[in-house]
Tab-separated table of C-alpha atoms and ligand atoms in Angstrom:
chain	number	residue	atom	x	y	z
A	1	MET	CA	66.572	91.644	107.200
A	2	SER	CA	69.350	93.611	105.620
A	3	THR	CA	70.394	92.891	102.071
A	4	ILE	CA	73.836	94.270	102.785
A	5	LYS	CA	76.523	91.737	101.904
A	6	ALA	CA	79.623	93.954	101.908
A	7	CYS	CA	80.968	97.062	103.602
A	8	ILE	CA	83.564	99.117	101.738
A	9	PHE	CA	85.672	101.464	103.828
A	10	ASP	CA	87.584	104.563	102.825
A	11	LEU	CA	90.908	104.780	104.708
A	12	ASP	CA	91.867	108.365	105.524
A	13	GLY	CA	89.190	109.877	107.765
A	14	VAL	CA	87.360	106.589	108.353
A	15	ILE	CA	89.918	104.068	109.634
A	16	VAL	CA	92.798	106.468	110.472
A	17	ASP	CA	93.445	110.203	110.359
A	18	THR	CA	96.321	110.356	107.891
A	19	ALA	CA	95.115	113.819	106.785
A	20	VAL	CA	97.362	115.301	109.501
A	21	TYR	CA	100.436	113.742	107.872
A	22	HIS	CA	99.347	114.702	104.358
A	23	TYR	CA	98.927	118.265	105.679
A	24	LYS	CA	102.383	118.421	107.263
A	25	ALA	CA	104.044	117.139	104.096
A	26	TRP	CA	102.107	119.435	101.726
A	27	LYS	CA	102.752	122.424	104.008
A	28	ARG	CA	106.474	121.698	103.989
A	29	LEU	CA	106.420	121.561	100.194
A	30	ALA	CA	104.422	124.804	99.935
A	31	ASN	CA	106.830	126.528	102.324
A	32	GLU	CA	109.815	125.357	100.264
A	33	LEU	CA	108.091	126.834	97.221
A	34	GLY	CA	107.696	130.132	99.112
A	35	PHE	CA	104.042	130.270	100.142
A	36	ASP	CA	101.862	129.138	103.020
A	37	PHE	CA	99.342	126.331	103.075
A	38	THR	CA	96.761	126.421	105.850
A	39	GLU	CA	94.718	123.729	107.551
A	40	HIS	CA	91.669	125.329	105.967
A	41	ASP	CA	93.238	124.843	102.493
A	42	ASN	CA	93.945	121.225	103.438
A	43	GLU	CA	90.210	120.455	103.564
A	44	GLN	CA	90.167	120.638	99.756
A	45	LEU	CA	92.606	117.716	99.536
A	46	LYS	CA	90.639	115.134	101.511
A	47	GLY	CA	89.835	112.120	99.364
A	48	VAL	CA	91.587	113.744	96.379
A	49	SER	CA	94.427	111.955	94.541
A	50	ARG	CA	98.078	112.946	95.014
A	51	VAL	CA	98.390	114.414	91.500
A	52	ARG	CA	95.202	116.459	91.868
A	53	SER	CA	96.258	117.584	95.374
A	54	LEU	CA	99.487	119.001	93.933
A	55	GLU	CA	97.565	120.842	91.204
A	56	ILE	CA	95.357	122.453	93.873
A	57	ILE	CA	98.395	123.457	95.937
A	58	LEU	CA	100.212	124.997	92.974
A	59	GLN	CA	97.022	126.911	92.184
A	60	ILE	CA	96.874	128.234	95.767
A	61	GLY	CA	100.499	129.415	95.449
A	62	GLY	CA	99.898	130.823	91.968
A	63	ILE	CA	102.759	128.707	90.631
A	64	THR	CA	103.115	126.923	87.284
A	65	LYS	CA	105.349	123.836	86.926
A	66	THR	CA	106.142	121.514	84.043
A	67	PRO	CA	104.853	117.915	84.224
A	68	ALA	CA	108.398	116.702	85.058
A	69	GLU	CA	108.729	119.256	87.875
A	70	GLN	CA	105.298	118.273	89.172
A	71	GLU	CA	106.337	114.648	89.320
A	72	GLU	CA	109.443	115.557	91.293
A	73	LEU	CA	107.400	117.684	93.740
A	74	ALA	CA	104.809	114.928	94.274
A	75	THR	CA	107.605	112.422	94.930
A	76	ARG	CA	109.324	114.805	97.377
A	77	LYS	CA	106.058	115.238	99.285
A	78	ASN	CA	105.353	111.516	99.234
A	79	ASN	CA	108.790	110.674	100.668
A	80	TRP	CA	108.134	112.926	103.675
A	81	TYR	CA	104.648	111.465	104.028
A	82	VAL	CA	105.949	107.889	103.909
A	83	ASP	CA	108.546	108.735	106.607
A	84	MET	CA	105.638	109.775	108.858
A	85	ILE	CA	103.292	106.878	108.157
A	86	ASN	CA	106.143	104.457	108.772
A	87	GLN	CA	105.984	105.630	112.415
A	88	MET	CA	102.245	104.874	112.755
A	89	THR	CA	100.996	102.388	115.353
A	90	PRO	CA	97.654	100.645	116.067
A	91	ALA	CA	97.006	103.375	118.681
A	92	GLU	CA	96.115	105.635	115.745
A	93	ILE	CA	93.143	103.559	114.606
A	94	LEU	CA	90.059	105.795	114.862
A	95	PRO	CA	87.576	104.852	117.643
A	96	GLY	CA	85.424	101.840	116.816
A	97	ALA	CA	86.974	101.132	113.405
A	98	LYS	CA	88.603	97.818	114.236
A	99	GLU	CA	85.633	96.671	116.322
A	100	PHE	CA	83.107	97.479	113.584
A	101	LEU	CA	85.104	95.561	110.962
A	102	GLU	CA	85.306	92.592	113.314
A	103	THR	CA	81.542	92.811	113.939
A	104	CYS	CA	80.834	92.836	110.186
A	105	ARG	CA	83.095	89.856	109.557
A	106	ALA	CA	81.581	87.876	112.421
A	107	ALA	CA	78.147	88.525	110.846
A	108	GLY	CA	79.334	87.156	107.496
A	109	ILE	CA	79.520	90.573	105.833
A	110	LYS	CA	82.472	91.002	103.451
A	111	THR	CA	84.858	93.892	104.051
A	112	ALA	CA	86.849	95.850	101.481
A	113	LEU	CA	89.045	98.923	101.425
A	114	GLY	CA	88.286	101.601	98.824
A	115	SER	CA	90.906	104.319	99.137
A	116	ALA	CA	92.511	106.877	96.813
A	117	SER	CA	95.860	106.391	98.553
A	118	LYS	CA	98.753	104.559	96.941
A	119	ASN	CA	100.173	104.028	100.435
A	120	SER	CA	97.277	102.101	101.930
A	121	GLY	CA	99.262	98.841	102.188
A	122	THR	CA	101.933	100.487	104.356
A	123	ILE	CA	99.322	102.102	106.596
A	124	LEU	CA	97.247	98.928	107.075
A	125	ASN	CA	100.391	96.969	107.941
A	126	LYS	CA	101.511	99.591	110.465
A	127	ILE	CA	98.142	99.545	112.243
A	128	ASN	CA	97.831	95.745	111.987
A	129	MET	CA	94.542	95.817	110.120
A	130	ALA	CA	95.436	94.381	106.694
A	131	GLY	CA	93.994	90.989	107.700
A	132	LEU	CA	90.555	92.480	108.389
A	133	PHE	CA	89.856	93.225	104.706
A	134	ASP	CA	88.711	90.616	102.179
A	135	ALA	CA	89.860	92.934	99.384
A	136	ILE	CA	92.062	96.016	99.218
A	137	ILE	CA	91.447	98.400	96.334
A	138	ASP	CA	93.431	101.640	96.409
A	139	GLY	CA	95.090	104.283	94.247
A	140	ASN	CA	97.341	101.626	92.707
A	141	HIS	CA	94.357	99.813	91.185
A	142	VAL	CA	92.271	102.616	89.694
A	143	SER	CA	92.620	105.104	86.869
A	144	LYS	CA	89.639	107.304	87.721
A	145	ALA	CA	89.482	109.295	90.951
A	146	LYS	CA	86.432	109.719	93.203
A	147	PRO	CA	83.675	110.928	92.513
A	148	ASP	CA	84.069	108.295	89.792
A	149	PRO	CA	82.830	105.048	91.383
A	150	GLU	CA	85.654	102.880	89.948
A	151	VAL	CA	87.379	102.196	93.293
A	152	PHE	CA	84.154	101.046	94.953
A	153	LEU	CA	82.898	99.044	91.961
A	154	LYS	CA	86.215	97.171	91.898
A	155	GLY	CA	85.840	96.540	95.625
A	156	ALA	CA	82.346	95.072	95.146
A	157	GLU	CA	83.580	92.901	92.300
A	158	ALA	CA	86.562	91.687	94.313
A	159	VAL	CA	84.318	90.400	97.113
A	160	GLY	CA	81.708	89.026	94.698
A	161	VAL	CA	78.689	91.197	95.466
A	162	THR	CA	76.561	93.635	93.445
A	163	PRO	CA	76.760	97.410	94.062
A	164	ALA	CA	73.219	97.394	95.516
A	165	GLU	CA	74.424	94.952	98.188
A	166	CYS	CA	77.223	97.310	99.345
A	167	VAL	CA	77.490	100.083	101.891
A	168	VAL	CA	80.361	102.537	101.555
A	169	PHE	CA	81.802	104.412	104.553
A	170	GLU	CA	83.260	107.778	103.529
A	171	ASP	CA	84.398	111.047	105.112
A	172	ALA	CA	84.811	113.091	101.910
A	173	ILE	CA	82.126	114.620	99.689
A	174	ALA	CA	83.806	113.215	96.556
A	175	GLY	CA	83.695	109.743	98.147
A	176	VAL	CA	80.001	110.019	99.058
A	177	GLU	CA	79.296	111.070	95.459
A	178	ALA	CA	81.381	108.146	94.165
A	179	ALA	CA	79.316	105.662	96.178
A	180	ILE	CA	76.048	107.184	94.943
A	181	ASN	CA	77.368	107.174	91.362
A	182	GLY	CA	78.141	103.473	91.795
A	183	GLY	CA	74.592	102.660	92.926
A	184	MET	CA	75.666	101.899	96.496
A	185	LYS	CA	74.360	102.947	99.866
A	186	VAL	CA	76.649	105.279	101.775
A	187	VAL	CA	77.279	106.167	105.398
A	188	GLY	CA	79.001	109.527	105.850
A	189	ILE	CA	81.614	109.750	108.593
A	190	GLY	CA	81.615	113.333	109.849
A	191	SER	CA	79.084	116.131	109.788
A	192	PRO	CA	75.587	116.025	108.198
A	193	ASP	CA	76.148	119.629	107.040
A	194	VAL	CA	78.918	118.437	104.738
A	195	LEU	CA	77.856	114.871	103.908
A	196	GLY	CA	74.132	115.479	103.574
A	197	ARG	CA	73.741	113.274	100.498
A	198	ALA	CA	74.676	110.134	102.438
A	199	ASN	CA	71.903	107.712	103.558
A	200	LEU	CA	73.101	108.135	107.134
A	201	VAL	CA	75.784	110.282	108.769
A	202	VAL	CA	77.576	109.262	111.972
A	203	SER	CA	80.507	110.921	113.744
A	204	GLY	CA	82.629	107.776	113.619
A	205	LEU	CA	82.554	103.992	113.277
A	206	ASP	CA	82.169	103.792	117.080
A	207	LYS	CA	78.604	105.008	116.444
A	208	MET	CA	77.881	102.299	113.849
A	209	THR	CA	75.992	99.070	114.556
A	210	LEU	CA	74.638	96.110	112.569
A	211	GLU	CA	71.149	97.352	113.410
A	212	LYS	CA	71.836	100.712	111.734
A	213	LEU	CA	73.323	98.837	108.765
A	214	GLY	CA	70.167	96.753	108.474
A	215	LYS	CA	67.972	99.847	108.309
A	216	LEU	CA	69.784	101.458	105.374
B	301	LIG	P1	98.594	109.048	98.527
B	301	LIG	P2	91.408	108.190	101.187
B	301	LIG	C1	93.247	109.905	100.267
B	301	LIG	O1	92.902	108.810	101.093
B	301	LIG	C2	93.504	111.144	101.108
B	301	LIG	O2	92.303	111.565	101.738
B	301	LIG	C3	94.009	112.254	100.225
B	301	LIG	O3	94.281	113.408	101.005
B	301	LIG	C4	95.275	111.784	99.499
B	301	LIG	O4	95.750	112.802	98.625
B	301	LIG	C5	94.948	110.525	98.708
B	301	LIG	O5	94.464	109.524	99.587
B	301	LIG	C6	96.164	109.973	97.965
B	301	LIG	O6	97.105	109.523	98.907
B	301	LIG	O7	99.403	110.272	98.252
B	301	LIG	O8	99.034	108.275	99.749
B	301	LIG	O9	98.489	108.149	97.309
B	301	LIG	O10	90.584	109.171	101.969
B	301	LIG	O11	90.881	107.954	99.771
B	301	LIG	O12	91.646	106.902	101.937
B	302	LIG	MG1	88.845	109.789	103.221
């Protein structure tokens, strides 16, 4: 019998692939600043906060900006990003994500979102999945970014379970580390080469079952 009482899901890379929109918006900003930003560079931004993402991009371009300029740049990027996510539809839900959440809920397992994004509410509304989470903890609720476990610990607390009773689903190394740092089990979504520290790695939530959950 599994002791798992809650599943906490990262958003980008687990429920939807918003990384493509983040990439387009950051690339546009980099181009306006006079340098290129490749898809390879974009890998460094997955699971990383908006402020930290901008710092990485400015480093890539070899550019220094004042804190006020940085705030303006992050806002400019976010406005383009929000324009794109406002066009999202349920067709963009990653394979198996909705079904696995429904399976968990039907089995009495609590569900929570644990995302770095400050736009998670907009995205969940656009894909009609907000009602599938018992708690939503995102970038608006935390002060410490992954690999700090704050976002996941708040998720566990919000659904009334202990960290040891939680499984986190994450596509980013920093997120896997955050779950481990919080004393939680973690399922990596992606490649075992990258997410090797996870208890289990699957290619997507379509490959996840209650049986696999019970064996963690
Ligand atoms: P926002 P996750 C993360 O989402 C993204 O992976 C990361 O690329 C992004 O910078 C971060 O959210 C902040 O997003 O600008 O919307 O606040 O993977 O933690 O769900
Ligand atoms: Mg992610």
